[in-house]
Every structure is written in structure tokens, then in C-alpha cells.
DNA sequence: GGAAAAATGAGAGCGGCGCTCTTGCTATGG
DNA sequence: CCATAGCAAGAGCGCCGCTCTCATTTTTCC
């Protein structure tokens, strides 16, 4: 009975389906925004679904239509944090595009540090203790890799210029180094790959100690200290001055 | 039947006040032990005073006679964790007393790593995100310093043997390096001090990435990787093979 | 166009949490 | 021997995550 025309594209289709979907997207975004604000203000431990609901003017049970649990909400914030940090790092890399490898390496490291100091709670969320049981599914890995990949890219470029000067690997480490190189750093000489992974972790060791207060009354003038450490880190992956 | 005044040598009590005080000490210890068990099992986030009270057979409000708040309890566990880790590190250092500086350096680093892998939740408590507002008062600093001091000691010894080969410091870092040296590494040449502080943070960067799963699907064969990284770390503070 | 189905939001409620306050009791110490 | 200080228990406050039910919209499909 309904005309042939009516079946698919009924009059209000875009408005109809779109309206509902868009409302949902907007509310989801509002919830995330409120959650992000709470996270930045008070930290992950104090982030509560009920408070978020209050802030967006909902009753708490309604939020569960949008996020199945508090931890799922947190997971989304984790991914956002990784992306925010990754973007800061990539932007620093691109801004220093024409500089020397050492300058670009330093720029990326300092961007990561600045981001962490500006967003300590987000930093804690991604590089501190895993919050619940934990919640790092496959979804987060891509976002999590961005800083590391930015650094790998710089080392790769440096290698094209001057050859990297690196110590030979111990035999016990060679197979693993080759696997790692094949998996995520195909452009790099095999000797550089474990050094890269170590430098990646060590960079966040330096940043984490500063953000979490471990350097309190130990290292006070932290910027020159960090710069120096990062320069040595560059040397350890074969970037020469 | 409050017996005569002789009450307190009947049951083998050593001191008068000792009876009540000892009971208090025992209960305090029992509470801490239960808390430690919960921490190891479930992590700091799930540690609840009520659950601890249940485990020691008390009502929750009674626990507040012994610890003024959950965070105070956690703070004590933090100190214990620092001490446990510090003791593991010092023991490794002392066991390798007659070995080369590099071997001793490696022993301490590997002891720290092993402790962290064996006690991930305790590790998260002390090197992960600060838990509440946070709670690192003056009480914790001494315990927190033990691993760092063990490493400083090794570098100091190495310096007495062969001279350390270290790059000169940038001028901007020199004053801070001299202050740091005066404050907590008086036996070390000034060039080694920032390198030491950096190596300290970087060591826990490596360990933290492993404990918190950041190396998942990135570094798989982690022992040789760690050994290699730690050897390079030793080089960075001037310990030669 | 109208009925069936799906989505949404409110409300009440469950069990658990940290923490406080009051109430009896008992060991302690003048 | 009695006043007191320390202690355990209980009730209770306000918060939390999460579930379930119920009424009210849309949306979908015939």
C-alpha cells in the first residue's frame, strides 16, 4: 500500500534518523566533556558517573544509556589522552621539520613533557598505575603508539643523513631486536631498535618522575636537567650532535 | 576478682603498660597485614577499610582507633613498600660486593625489576599515580631514597677505581648539578650527578613500562632487553665495562 | 496512518564505601 | 575502690556503581 517511493527515503529520513542520532552524539559528547573536566580537576580516582550525570543535568541511571560502565567512560578518556599527547608530539615534530635530528628529537621529548606537566591527571591516567582491573584493549594501542612512532621516524631520518653510531647487540638480544624491527620499525638498523624502545620507556621515566613528584627536593631546576637527559637519550639511539 | 596488685607478673607480662600497648601493637599489625594482603591481591583502588575490618574480625568503626583514615593506612603501606624494595636493592648490592661496578649496578637494577614484577600492586602504589590528593609527606622520603642511594654508592666506588668518563655539563646545568652533588652525592664528581638522577628515573621508566603493560606486544623477550638497557644506563653514568 | 518496536529518561532501590557519633564495657592507674 | 581512658559495637550520613521497572517519546515497518 505504501507507495513505491515511500519505502526507502521517506520524507523526514535525514531529519528523523539524523535527529535522534545527532542528539545522541551531542549528549555523548557532553558526558565526555563533563567527565574530562572532572578528570582534569580531581583525577581519575574521584571521577564519578553520578557527578558527571549531575553536571549534564541527568539522573545517574540515564548515563548508562551512553556508557555501559564507569570504566568504559574512563577507557574513552584514556584514548583521548593518548591522542592528545600524540598530537602534541607530532605537531612538535612537524614544526621542527627542517631542523637537525637532534633538535627534532628534543622538540618531541619536550612537547611530551610539557603536555604531561599541563595535564598531570591525564598523564597519570595513561602512564600511571592501570586504574581498575585494567582496561587497555586493542583500541588503545594505536593511540598509545604515536609518541613512540614519532621518535622512530626521527631516528629513521637521522639514519638517512649520517649513519648511526651504535654498539653491536649482544647475541641474546639479536633475535628479539630483529622481530621488533620487523614489527614496527622496518626502516631502522637492527641495533637501533632496542635502544629506541629503551629510550621511549626512559623518556616517560623522566617525565613521570617529574609529574608524580619523585624529583621533589632532588632535582629542582628541571628544564635544563631534562634537556640534558634528553640529549643523552638521543645519543643512546645514535643521533649525533 | 581483680586480684591483688600483683596482677601483672602472673601471666608473664613484661611491663605494666606493656599489656595494653602490646595488644594494640598486635592489632595494628594484624590490620596492616590484612591491608597488605588486600593490596597485593586487588590493588590500592580496591583496598577498603571495611573489608580489612571484616578480615580481622572487627566492625569498621573500630579500625579508626588504629588508623585515622584509609589514606593514613595506605601511607604506611607505601613506606613499607619503599622499604621492601630498598631492602631488595641493598641486598643485591651487598651480595655482589666483590664484583665489578658494572656487575653490581646490574645486580641492583635487576633486583629492583624483580621486586616490581613480584609486587606489581605495591610497585604501582609507590611509582604509579599518586593515589588520593596525594600523601608523600616527609616520612616517606628516606625510604624512597634507598634504591637511588644504593646506585650512587656503586658509582662512587667505581670512581675510586677507574676514573669515570663523562661528558662535560652544559653551563646552564652546572649550578643545579653542584647543588645536587652537595645535597646527596658528596662523593661524586659533579658531572656524574645529573646522569645519576636521570638514570634513576630512567630505570623506573623501564621497570614501569614492563609492570604496567606498556611493552605488551612491543618488547616480548624482556630479560635480555632489560639487561642491555641497564648496561647502557651504567655507561651513561660513567661505569665502564 | 497506525500499530509494533526500539530508544530514552526518571525513580526507586541494592549493596558497598569512608567516616562520625553515641553507647556501653573493661582494663588501668590514682 | 572508684574515676578515667581506651576500646568495640551499632546506627547513621552521604556518597558511590549499577540494576530494574515504568512511563514517555521517537522510529520503523506494514
Short mmCIF file of C-alpha atoms (C1' of nucleotides) in Angstrom, two decimals:
data_model
loop_
_atom_site.label_atom_id
_atom_site.label_comp_id
_atom_site.label_asym_id
_atom_site.label_seq_id
_atom_site.Cartn_x
_atom_site.Cartn_y
_atom_site.Cartn_z
CA UNK A 1 0.00 0.00 0.00
CA UNK A 2 2.59 2.50 0.73
CA UNK A 3 3.80 3.84 -2.50
CA UNK A 4 6.95 2.54 -4.00
CA UNK A 5 8.58 5.80 -3.32
CA UNK A 6 7.85 5.84 0.34
CA UNK A 7 9.71 2.79 1.41
CA UNK A 8 13.30 3.97 1.43
CA UNK A 9 13.58 7.63 1.58
CA UNK A 10 10.54 8.76 3.46
CA UNK A 11 10.17 12.44 3.77
CA UNK A 12 11.94 13.06 7.03
CA UNK A 13 14.59 10.48 6.81
CA UNK A 14 17.61 12.65 7.26
CA UNK A 15 15.85 14.71 9.86
CA UNK A 16 14.21 11.76 11.50
CA UNK A 17 17.05 9.31 11.87
CA UNK A 18 19.59 12.08 11.87
CA UNK A 19 17.85 13.98 14.59
CA UNK A 20 17.89 11.14 17.04
CA UNK A 21 21.40 10.11 16.17
CA UNK A 22 22.65 13.62 16.40
CA UNK A 23 21.03 14.16 19.76
CA UNK A 24 22.71 11.02 20.93
CA UNK A 25 26.06 12.16 19.64
CA UNK A 26 25.65 15.51 21.32
CA UNK A 27 24.71 14.02 24.66
CA UNK A 28 27.54 11.54 24.45
CA UNK A 29 29.91 14.40 23.77
CA UNK A 30 28.51 16.42 26.66
CA UNK A 31 29.01 13.50 29.01
CA UNK A 32 32.56 13.01 27.87
CA UNK A 33 33.28 16.68 28.20
CA UNK A 34 31.98 16.79 31.74
CA UNK A 35 33.96 13.68 32.55
CA UNK A 36 37.10 15.17 31.05
CA UNK A 37 36.63 18.26 33.17
CA UNK A 38 36.26 16.20 36.31
CA UNK A 39 39.28 14.14 35.38
CA UNK A 40 41.40 17.24 34.89
CA UNK A 41 40.14 18.80 38.12
CA UNK A 42 40.23 15.92 40.53
CA UNK A 43 41.88 12.94 38.91
CA UNK A 44 40.59 9.60 37.81
CA UNK A 45 40.01 8.30 41.32
CA UNK A 46 37.41 10.96 42.03
CA UNK A 47 35.66 10.77 38.69
CA UNK A 48 32.16 9.56 39.40
CA UNK A 49 29.38 8.80 36.99
CA UNK A 50 26.88 10.34 39.32
CA UNK A 51 28.72 13.63 39.43
CA UNK A 52 29.01 13.62 35.66
CA UNK A 53 25.29 12.96 35.39
CA UNK A 54 24.59 15.81 37.75
CA UNK A 55 26.71 18.14 35.69
CA UNK A 56 24.92 17.35 32.45
CA UNK A 57 21.54 17.51 34.16
CA UNK A 58 20.64 13.86 34.00
CA UNK A 59 19.80 11.26 36.53
CA UNK A 60 22.66 8.81 37.00
CA UNK A 61 20.91 5.82 35.54
CA UNK A 62 20.36 7.66 32.27
CA UNK A 63 24.09 7.93 31.67
CA UNK A 64 24.19 4.17 31.36
CA UNK A 65 22.32 4.52 28.06
CA UNK A 66 25.50 6.09 26.72
CA UNK A 67 28.30 4.33 28.55
CA UNK A 68 27.90 0.82 29.87
CA UNK A 69 30.08 1.48 32.91
CA UNK A 70 32.34 3.97 34.54
CA UNK A 71 35.35 2.05 33.32
CA UNK A 72 34.18 2.27 29.72
CA UNK A 73 33.93 6.01 30.08
CA UNK A 74 37.43 6.05 31.52
CA UNK A 75 38.70 3.97 28.63
CA UNK A 76 37.45 6.57 26.18
CA UNK A 77 39.19 9.27 28.15
CA UNK A 78 42.35 7.20 28.07
CA UNK A 79 42.26 7.02 24.30
CA UNK A 80 41.60 10.74 24.08
CA UNK A 81 44.54 11.41 26.36
CA UNK A 82 46.86 9.25 24.26
CA UNK A 83 45.67 11.07 21.17
CA UNK A 84 46.09 14.47 22.73
CA UNK A 85 49.63 13.67 23.79
CA UNK A 86 50.39 12.05 20.44
CA UNK A 87 49.13 15.07 18.60
CA UNK A 88 51.28 17.39 20.69
CA UNK A 89 54.30 15.25 19.91
CA UNK A 90 53.59 15.04 16.20
CA UNK A 91 52.98 18.72 15.99
CA UNK A 92 56.32 19.43 17.62
CA UNK A 93 57.98 17.07 15.20
CA UNK A 94 56.38 18.75 12.20
CA UNK A 95 57.11 22.25 13.41
CA UNK A 96 60.79 21.38 13.64
CA UNK A 97 60.66 19.60 10.30
CA UNK A 98 63.75 21.23 8.83
CA UNK A 99 65.90 21.21 11.92
CA UNK A 100 68.61 18.70 12.76
CA UNK A 101 67.57 15.28 14.02
CA UNK A 102 68.78 16.19 17.48
CA UNK A 103 66.66 19.32 17.52
CA UNK A 104 63.64 17.40 16.34
CA UNK A 105 64.20 14.65 18.89
CA UNK A 106 64.45 17.25 21.61
CA UNK A 107 61.37 19.04 20.36
CA UNK A 108 59.27 15.89 20.55
CA UNK A 109 60.54 14.99 24.01
CA UNK A 110 59.93 18.47 25.34
CA UNK A 111 56.46 18.52 23.84
CA UNK A 112 55.67 15.29 25.67
CA UNK A 113 57.00 16.74 28.90
CA UNK A 114 55.06 19.96 28.51
CA UNK A 115 51.87 18.09 27.77
CA UNK A 116 52.36 15.92 30.83
CA UNK A 117 53.00 18.87 33.12
CA UNK A 118 49.96 20.65 31.72
CA UNK A 119 47.73 17.59 32.08
CA UNK A 120 49.02 15.69 35.09
CA UNK A 121 45.83 13.75 35.73
CA UNK A 122 45.51 12.69 32.14
CA UNK A 123 49.15 11.73 32.22
CA UNK A 124 48.57 9.67 35.33
CA UNK A 125 45.67 8.01 33.62
CA UNK A 126 47.76 6.75 30.74
CA UNK A 127 51.22 6.27 32.23
CA UNK A 128 50.42 5.80 35.88
CA UNK A 129 49.01 2.72 37.53
CA UNK A 130 46.38 0.95 35.45
CA UNK A 131 43.14 2.06 37.11
CA UNK A 132 40.60 -0.78 37.55
CA UNK A 133 41.43 -4.41 36.84
CA UNK A 134 42.67 -2.66 33.86
CA UNK A 135 41.33 -1.60 30.57
CA UNK A 136 43.88 -1.39 27.78
CA UNK A 137 42.19 -3.29 24.98
CA UNK A 138 43.27 -3.28 21.39
CA UNK A 139 41.53 0.05 20.90
CA UNK A 140 44.15 1.99 22.76
CA UNK A 141 47.30 0.61 21.17
CA UNK A 142 47.23 2.77 18.08
CA UNK A 143 46.77 5.95 20.07
CA UNK A 144 49.37 4.83 22.57
CA UNK A 145 51.98 4.30 19.90
CA UNK A 146 52.02 7.80 18.47
CA UNK A 147 54.84 9.29 20.52
CA UNK A 148 56.98 6.22 20.01
CA UNK A 149 56.37 6.28 16.28
CA UNK A 150 57.24 9.96 16.09
CA UNK A 151 60.56 9.22 17.73
CA UNK A 152 61.18 6.26 15.44
CA UNK A 153 60.56 8.46 12.44
CA UNK A 154 63.17 10.93 13.58
CA UNK A 155 65.76 8.26 14.14
CA UNK A 156 64.95 6.85 10.72
CA UNK A 157 65.56 10.22 9.12
CA UNK A 158 68.78 10.71 11.03
CA UNK A 159 69.98 7.43 9.75
CA UNK A 160 69.48 8.55 6.15
CA UNK A 161 71.74 11.51 6.78
CA UNK A 162 74.71 10.33 8.73
CA UNK A 163 74.98 6.71 9.63
CA UNK A 164 74.08 5.98 13.21
CA UNK A 165 76.90 5.00 15.51
CA UNK A 166 75.63 2.24 17.71
CA UNK A 167 77.20 -0.54 19.73
CA UNK A 168 76.66 -4.04 18.43
CA UNK A 169 73.94 -6.02 20.13
CA UNK A 170 74.62 -8.89 22.50
CA UNK A 171 73.78 -12.18 20.82
CA UNK A 172 70.99 -12.96 23.27
CA UNK A 173 69.14 -9.83 22.24
CA UNK A 174 69.53 -10.12 18.48
CA UNK A 175 66.52 -12.29 17.63
CA UNK A 176 64.16 -10.13 19.65
CA UNK A 177 65.65 -7.00 18.13
CA UNK A 178 65.05 -8.37 14.66
CA UNK A 179 61.45 -9.22 15.48
CA UNK A 180 60.87 -5.78 16.92
CA UNK A 181 62.44 -4.13 13.89
CA UNK A 182 60.27 -6.15 11.53
CA UNK A 183 57.13 -5.42 13.50
CA UNK A 184 57.22 -1.68 13.90
CA UNK A 185 60.46 -0.09 12.78
CA UNK A 186 61.23 -1.58 9.37
CA UNK A 187 63.34 1.38 8.30
CA UNK A 188 65.75 1.15 11.21
CA UNK A 189 69.02 -0.73 11.55
CA UNK A 190 68.51 -3.55 13.97
CA UNK A 191 70.95 -2.15 16.53
CA UNK A 192 68.86 0.96 16.95
CA UNK A 193 65.61 -0.80 17.76
CA UNK A 194 66.17 -1.93 21.35
CA UNK A 195 67.82 1.40 22.06
CA UNK A 196 64.70 3.10 20.72
CA UNK A 197 62.37 1.05 22.87
CA UNK A 198 64.51 1.72 25.90
CA UNK A 199 64.69 5.43 25.18
CA UNK A 200 60.92 5.50 24.81
CA UNK A 201 60.41 3.99 28.24
CA UNK A 202 63.18 6.09 29.76
CA UNK A 203 61.69 9.30 28.42
CA UNK A 204 58.48 8.55 30.27
CA UNK A 205 60.51 7.59 33.30
CA UNK A 206 61.95 11.10 33.35
CA UNK A 207 58.59 12.72 32.72
CA UNK A 208 56.79 10.53 35.22
CA UNK A 209 59.26 11.25 37.99
CA UNK A 210 58.73 14.93 37.45
CA UNK A 211 54.94 14.81 37.17
CA UNK A 212 54.49 12.49 40.12
CA UNK A 213 56.77 14.47 42.38
CA UNK A 214 59.60 11.97 42.69
CA UNK A 215 62.09 14.72 41.89
CA UNK A 216 60.79 16.87 44.73
CA UNK A 217 63.82 18.24 46.60
CA UNK A 218 66.08 16.17 44.39
CA UNK A 219 66.03 17.88 41.03
CA UNK A 220 64.79 21.42 41.33
CA UNK A 221 65.87 23.21 38.17
CA UNK A 222 64.21 20.73 35.93
CA UNK A 223 64.25 22.18 32.48
CA UNK A 224 68.00 22.15 31.90
CA UNK A 225 68.15 18.79 33.58
CA UNK A 226 65.53 17.38 31.24
CA UNK A 227 67.18 18.90 28.19
CA UNK A 228 70.48 17.36 29.11
CA UNK A 229 68.97 13.97 29.80
CA UNK A 230 67.10 14.02 26.52
CA UNK A 231 70.25 14.90 24.62
CA UNK A 232 71.98 11.90 26.14
CA UNK A 233 68.95 9.81 25.25
CA UNK A 234 69.35 10.93 21.65
CA UNK A 235 72.96 9.86 21.76
CA UNK A 236 71.89 6.45 23.03
CA UNK A 237 69.82 5.87 19.91
CA UNK A 238 72.60 7.01 17.66
CA UNK A 239 71.68 10.61 16.98
CA UNK A 240 74.88 12.61 16.94
CA UNK A 241 75.10 16.29 17.53
CA UNK B 1 38.18 -10.68 91.32
CA UNK B 2 40.59 -8.08 90.48
CA UNK B 3 43.43 -9.93 92.05
CA UNK B 4 45.86 -8.17 94.24
CA UNK B 5 48.21 -5.70 92.90
CA UNK B 6 50.43 -8.48 91.82
CA UNK B 7 48.35 -8.89 88.77
CA UNK B 8 50.98 -8.08 86.32
CA UNK B 9 53.60 -10.60 86.84
CA UNK B 10 51.21 -13.51 86.88
CA UNK B 11 50.71 -14.05 83.20
CA UNK B 12 54.21 -13.34 82.09
CA UNK B 13 53.65 -9.75 81.19
CA UNK B 14 56.85 -7.92 80.92
CA UNK B 15 55.64 -4.45 81.70
CA UNK B 16 52.62 -2.83 83.17
CA UNK B 17 51.70 -0.64 80.27
CA UNK B 18 53.01 -3.32 78.03
CA UNK B 19 49.87 -5.41 78.25
CA UNK B 20 47.52 -2.93 76.67
CA UNK B 21 50.21 -1.48 74.49
CA UNK B 22 51.20 -4.87 73.19
CA UNK B 23 47.65 -5.75 72.36
CA UNK B 24 47.41 -2.52 70.49
CA UNK B 25 50.60 -3.24 68.61
CA UNK B 26 49.38 -6.69 67.69
CA UNK B 27 46.07 -5.48 66.42
CA UNK B 28 47.73 -2.69 64.50
CA UNK B 29 49.99 -5.26 62.91
CA UNK B 30 47.08 -7.52 62.08
CA UNK B 31 45.27 -4.67 60.38
CA UNK B 32 48.32 -3.77 58.36
CA UNK B 33 48.86 -7.36 57.39
CA UNK B 34 45.29 -7.74 56.18
CA UNK B 35 45.60 -4.48 54.30
CA UNK B 36 48.83 -5.58 52.72
CA UNK B 37 47.17 -8.79 51.58
CA UNK B 38 44.31 -6.91 50.03
CA UNK B 39 46.70 -4.53 48.36
CA UNK B 40 48.68 -7.38 46.86
CA UNK B 41 45.54 -9.17 45.75
CA UNK B 42 43.43 -6.40 44.33
CA UNK B 43 45.44 -3.22 44.21
CA UNK B 44 45.21 0.04 46.07
CA UNK B 45 41.97 1.12 44.40
CA UNK B 46 40.07 -1.81 45.86
CA UNK B 47 41.57 -1.65 49.30
CA UNK B 48 38.76 -0.80 51.67
CA UNK B 49 38.84 -0.24 55.37
CA UNK B 50 35.61 -2.11 55.77
CA UNK B 51 36.98 -5.18 54.07
CA UNK B 52 40.10 -5.03 56.20
CA UNK B 53 37.94 -4.75 59.29
CA UNK B 54 35.92 -7.76 58.20
CA UNK B 55 39.08 -9.77 57.69
CA UNK B 56 40.42 -9.04 61.15
CA UNK B 57 37.00 -9.63 62.69
CA UNK B 58 36.19 -6.10 63.70
CA UNK B 59 33.49 -3.66 62.90
CA UNK B 60 34.69 -0.96 60.56
CA UNK B 61 34.47 1.89 63.02
CA UNK B 62 36.83 0.09 65.38
CA UNK B 63 39.64 0.26 62.87
CA UNK B 64 39.61 4.02 63.21
CA UNK B 65 41.06 3.56 66.69
CA UNK B 66 44.22 2.40 64.95
CA UNK B 67 44.36 4.39 61.73
CA UNK B 68 42.75 7.79 61.41
CA UNK B 69 41.79 7.25 57.79
CA UNK B 70 42.12 4.95 54.86
CA UNK B 71 44.78 7.21 53.38
CA UNK B 72 46.88 7.00 56.52
CA UNK B 73 46.79 3.25 56.29
CA UNK B 74 47.82 3.49 52.65
CA UNK B 75 50.67 5.81 53.56
CA UNK B 76 52.06 3.21 55.94
CA UNK B 77 51.84 0.62 53.21
CA UNK B 78 53.65 3.00 50.88
CA UNK B 79 56.54 3.32 53.31
CA UNK B 80 56.66 -0.42 53.78
CA UNK B 81 56.76 -0.90 50.03
CA UNK B 82 59.62 1.55 49.62
CA UNK B 83 61.48 -0.23 52.37
CA UNK B 84 60.84 -3.64 50.91
CA UNK B 85 62.11 -2.54 47.52
CA UNK B 86 65.04 -0.72 49.08
CA UNK B 87 66.00 -3.75 51.06
CA UNK B 88 65.91 -5.95 47.97
CA UNK B 89 68.17 -3.50 46.19
CA UNK B 90 70.62 -3.19 49.06
CA UNK B 91 70.76 -6.91 49.49
CA UNK B 92 71.60 -7.35 45.82
CA UNK B 93 74.31 -4.73 46.14
CA UNK B 94 75.81 -6.43 49.17
CA UNK B 95 75.66 -9.90 47.67
CA UNK B 96 77.66 -8.68 44.69
CA UNK B 97 80.05 -6.78 46.92
CA UNK B 98 83.23 -8.05 45.35
CA UNK B 99 82.12 -7.95 41.74
CA UNK B 100 82.88 -5.23 39.22
CA UNK B 101 80.92 -1.99 39.44
CA UNK B 102 79.05 -2.91 36.30
CA UNK B 103 78.02 -6.23 37.80
CA UNK B 104 76.88 -4.56 40.99
CA UNK B 105 74.99 -1.89 39.09
CA UNK B 106 73.26 -4.58 37.09
CA UNK B 107 72.51 -6.60 40.20
CA UNK B 108 70.76 -3.68 41.87
CA UNK B 109 68.76 -2.82 38.76
CA UNK B 110 67.67 -6.40 38.27
CA UNK B 111 66.72 -6.71 41.91
CA UNK B 112 64.52 -3.68 41.55
CA UNK B 113 62.93 -5.11 38.43
CA UNK B 114 62.34 -8.48 40.04
CA UNK B 115 60.78 -6.91 43.08
CA UNK B 116 58.48 -4.82 40.91
CA UNK B 117 57.37 -7.80 38.85
CA UNK B 118 56.76 -9.80 42.00
CA UNK B 119 54.83 -6.98 43.68
CA UNK B 120 53.07 -5.12 40.89
CA UNK B 121 50.43 -3.52 43.08
CA UNK B 122 52.94 -2.34 45.62
CA UNK B 123 55.03 -1.03 42.76
CA UNK B 124 52.03 0.81 41.38
CA UNK B 125 51.44 2.27 44.80
CA UNK B 126 54.87 3.85 45.01
CA UNK B 127 55.78 4.59 41.39
CA UNK B 128 52.37 4.81 39.78
CA UNK B 129 49.93 7.65 40.02
CA UNK B 130 49.78 9.29 43.46
CA UNK B 131 46.63 7.80 44.94
CA UNK B 132 44.44 10.32 46.79
CA UNK B 133 45.12 14.06 46.73
CA UNK B 134 48.37 12.59 47.49
CA UNK B 135 50.23 11.52 50.52
CA UNK B 136 54.00 11.68 50.27
CA UNK B 137 54.95 13.54 53.41
CA UNK B 138 58.43 13.80 54.80
CA UNK B 139 58.08 10.36 56.31
CA UNK B 140 58.43 8.59 53.02
CA UNK B 141 61.46 10.34 51.60
CA UNK B 142 64.06 8.35 53.46
CA UNK B 143 62.52 5.04 52.43
CA UNK B 144 62.05 6.28 48.90
CA UNK B 145 65.70 7.18 48.54
CA UNK B 146 67.18 3.77 49.23
CA UNK B 147 67.44 2.47 45.68
CA UNK B 148 68.87 5.74 44.46
CA UNK B 149 71.42 5.79 47.25
CA UNK B 150 72.46 2.23 46.52
CA UNK B 151 73.16 3.21 42.93
CA UNK B 152 75.03 6.32 43.98
CA UNK B 153 77.21 4.21 46.22
CA UNK B 154 78.17 1.94 43.37
CA UNK B 155 79.07 4.83 41.11
CA UNK B 156 81.13 6.30 43.91
CA UNK B 157 83.06 3.08 44.29
CA UNK B 158 83.58 2.81 40.56
CA UNK B 159 85.03 6.27 40.55
CA UNK B 160 87.64 5.27 43.12
CA UNK B 161 88.83 2.51 40.84
CA UNK B 162 88.99 3.87 37.35
CA UNK B 163 88.11 7.46 36.72
CA UNK B 164 84.66 7.92 35.26
CA UNK B 165 84.50 9.04 31.67
CA UNK B 166 81.71 11.59 31.45
CA UNK B 167 80.83 14.38 29.09
CA UNK B 168 81.17 17.88 30.46
CA UNK B 169 78.00 19.53 31.64
CA UNK B 170 76.31 22.33 29.77
CA UNK B 171 76.78 25.59 31.61
CA UNK B 172 73.07 26.01 32.31
CA UNK B 173 73.04 22.77 34.26
CA UNK B 174 76.20 23.27 36.29
CA UNK B 175 74.82 25.17 39.28
CA UNK B 176 71.99 22.73 39.78
CA UNK B 177 74.39 19.81 39.40
CA UNK B 178 76.62 21.29 42.08
CA UNK B 179 73.70 21.76 44.43
CA UNK B 180 72.54 18.20 43.85
CA UNK B 181 76.03 16.85 44.42
CA UNK B 182 76.36 18.76 47.68
CA UNK B 183 72.95 17.66 48.89
CA UNK B 184 73.06 13.93 48.41
CA UNK B 185 76.07 12.69 46.49
CA UNK B 186 79.06 14.39 48.05
CA UNK B 187 81.47 11.72 46.91
CA UNK B 188 80.66 12.03 43.24
CA UNK B 189 82.21 14.20 40.56
CA UNK B 190 79.75 16.84 39.59
CA UNK B 191 79.37 15.58 36.05
CA UNK B 192 78.06 12.25 37.28
CA UNK B 193 75.25 13.66 39.39
CA UNK B 194 72.69 14.68 36.78
CA UNK B 195 73.46 11.50 34.90
CA UNK B 196 72.74 9.56 38.08
CA UNK B 197 69.44 11.28 38.68
CA UNK B 198 68.43 10.68 35.10
CA UNK B 199 69.48 7.04 35.23
CA UNK B 200 67.46 6.63 38.41
CA UNK B 201 64.31 7.92 36.75
CA UNK B 202 65.02 6.03 33.56
CA UNK B 203 65.47 2.77 35.41
CA UNK B 204 61.97 3.12 36.80
CA UNK B 205 60.75 4.12 33.38
CA UNK B 206 61.93 0.77 32.05
CA UNK B 207 60.52 -1.12 35.00
CA UNK B 208 57.24 0.76 34.97
CA UNK B 209 56.66 0.15 31.28
CA UNK B 210 57.11 -3.55 31.87
CA UNK B 211 55.00 -3.76 35.01
CA UNK B 212 52.19 -1.63 33.64
CA UNK B 213 51.98 -3.49 30.36
CA UNK B 214 53.25 -0.76 28.07
CA UNK B 215 55.67 -3.21 26.49
CA UNK B 216 52.87 -5.62 25.65
CA UNK B 217 53.38 -6.76 22.04
CA UNK B 218 56.31 -4.40 21.74
CA UNK B 219 59.08 -5.94 23.80
CA UNK B 220 58.42 -9.61 24.40
CA UNK B 221 61.73 -11.13 25.43
CA UNK B 222 62.21 -8.71 28.23
CA UNK B 223 65.08 -10.01 30.27
CA UNK B 224 67.84 -9.59 27.70
CA UNK B 225 66.30 -6.30 26.69
CA UNK B 226 66.40 -5.05 30.26
CA UNK B 227 69.93 -6.28 30.79
CA UNK B 228 71.10 -4.46 27.69
CA UNK B 229 69.30 -1.26 28.62
CA UNK B 230 70.74 -1.34 32.12
CA UNK B 231 74.23 -1.83 30.77
CA UNK B 232 73.82 1.26 28.63
CA UNK B 233 72.47 3.08 31.64
CA UNK B 234 75.63 2.18 33.51
CA UNK B 235 77.65 3.57 30.65
CA UNK B 236 75.70 6.78 30.87
CA UNK B 237 76.79 7.33 34.46
CA UNK B 238 80.39 6.56 33.62
CA UNK B 239 80.67 2.92 34.61
CA UNK B 240 82.86 1.25 32.03
CA UNK B 241 82.89 -2.42 31.32
"C1'" DG C 1 -1.91 6.32 9.13
"C1'" DG C 2 -1.40 3.41 12.80
"C1'" DA C 3 0.44 -0.49 15.39
"C1'" DA C 4 4.62 -2.69 16.96
"C1'" DA C 5 9.29 -1.99 18.36
"C1'" DA C 6 13.10 0.44 19.97
"C1'" DA C 7 15.22 4.14 22.41
"C1'" DT C 8 15.27 7.20 26.22
"C1'" DG C 9 14.90 9.25 30.93
"C1'" DA C 10 13.21 9.19 35.65
"C1'" DG C 11 12.74 6.91 40.01
"C1'" DA C 12 13.44 3.60 43.49
"C1'" DG C 13 16.47 0.51 45.33
"C1'" DC C 14 20.61 -2.77 46.45
"C1'" DG C 15 24.94 -3.31 48.43
"C1'" DG C 16 29.22 -1.13 49.40
"C1'" DC C 17 32.16 2.67 50.66
"C1'" DG C 18 34.60 6.36 54.15
"C1'" DC C 19 33.74 8.43 58.16
"C1'" DT C 20 31.31 10.26 62.61
"C1'" DC C 21 28.87 9.95 66.83
"C1'" DT C 22 26.87 7.70 70.64
"C1'" DT C 23 26.67 3.94 73.84
"C1'" DG C 24 28.01 0.54 76.83
"C1'" DC C 25 32.08 -2.02 78.82
"C1'" DT C 26 36.54 -3.14 80.78
"C1'" DA C 27 41.20 -2.65 81.94
"C1'" DT C 28 44.25 0.91 84.08
"C1'" DG C 29 46.15 3.51 87.44
"C1'" DG C 30 45.49 7.09 91.17
"C1'" DC D 1 37.57 1.40 95.14
"C1'" DC D 2 36.44 4.45 92.02
"C1'" DA D 3 37.24 7.85 88.12
"C1'" DT D 4 39.04 7.59 83.77
"C1'" DA D 5 40.79 6.45 79.43
"C1'" DG D 6 40.79 3.17 75.81
"C1'" DC D 7 38.06 0.27 73.12
"C1'" DA D 8 34.49 -2.30 70.30
"C1'" DA D 9 29.98 -2.11 68.56
"C1'" DG D 10 25.98 -0.07 66.38
"C1'" DA D 11 23.43 3.24 63.97
"C1'" DG D 12 23.57 6.58 60.66
"C1'" DC D 13 25.01 10.19 56.91
"C1'" DG D 14 26.07 11.00 52.29
"C1'" DC D 15 28.37 9.25 48.63
"C1'" DC D 16 29.35 5.60 45.03
"C1'" DG D 17 28.37 1.94 40.80
"C1'" DC D 18 24.92 -0.39 38.96
"C1'" DT D 19 20.15 -2.67 38.03
"C1'" DC D 20 15.30 -2.85 37.30
"C1'" DT D 21 10.86 -1.05 36.41
"C1'" DC D 22 7.84 2.14 34.30
"C1'" DA D 23 6.10 5.93 31.51
"C1'" DT D 24 7.07 8.60 27.52
"C1'" DT D 25 8.75 9.58 23.22
"C1'" DT D 26 10.51 8.58 18.64
"C1'" DT D 27 11.33 5.31 14.86
"C1'" DT D 28 10.19 1.58 11.93
"C1'" DC D 29 7.51 -1.11 9.20
"C1'" DC D 30 3.24 -2.69 7.18
#
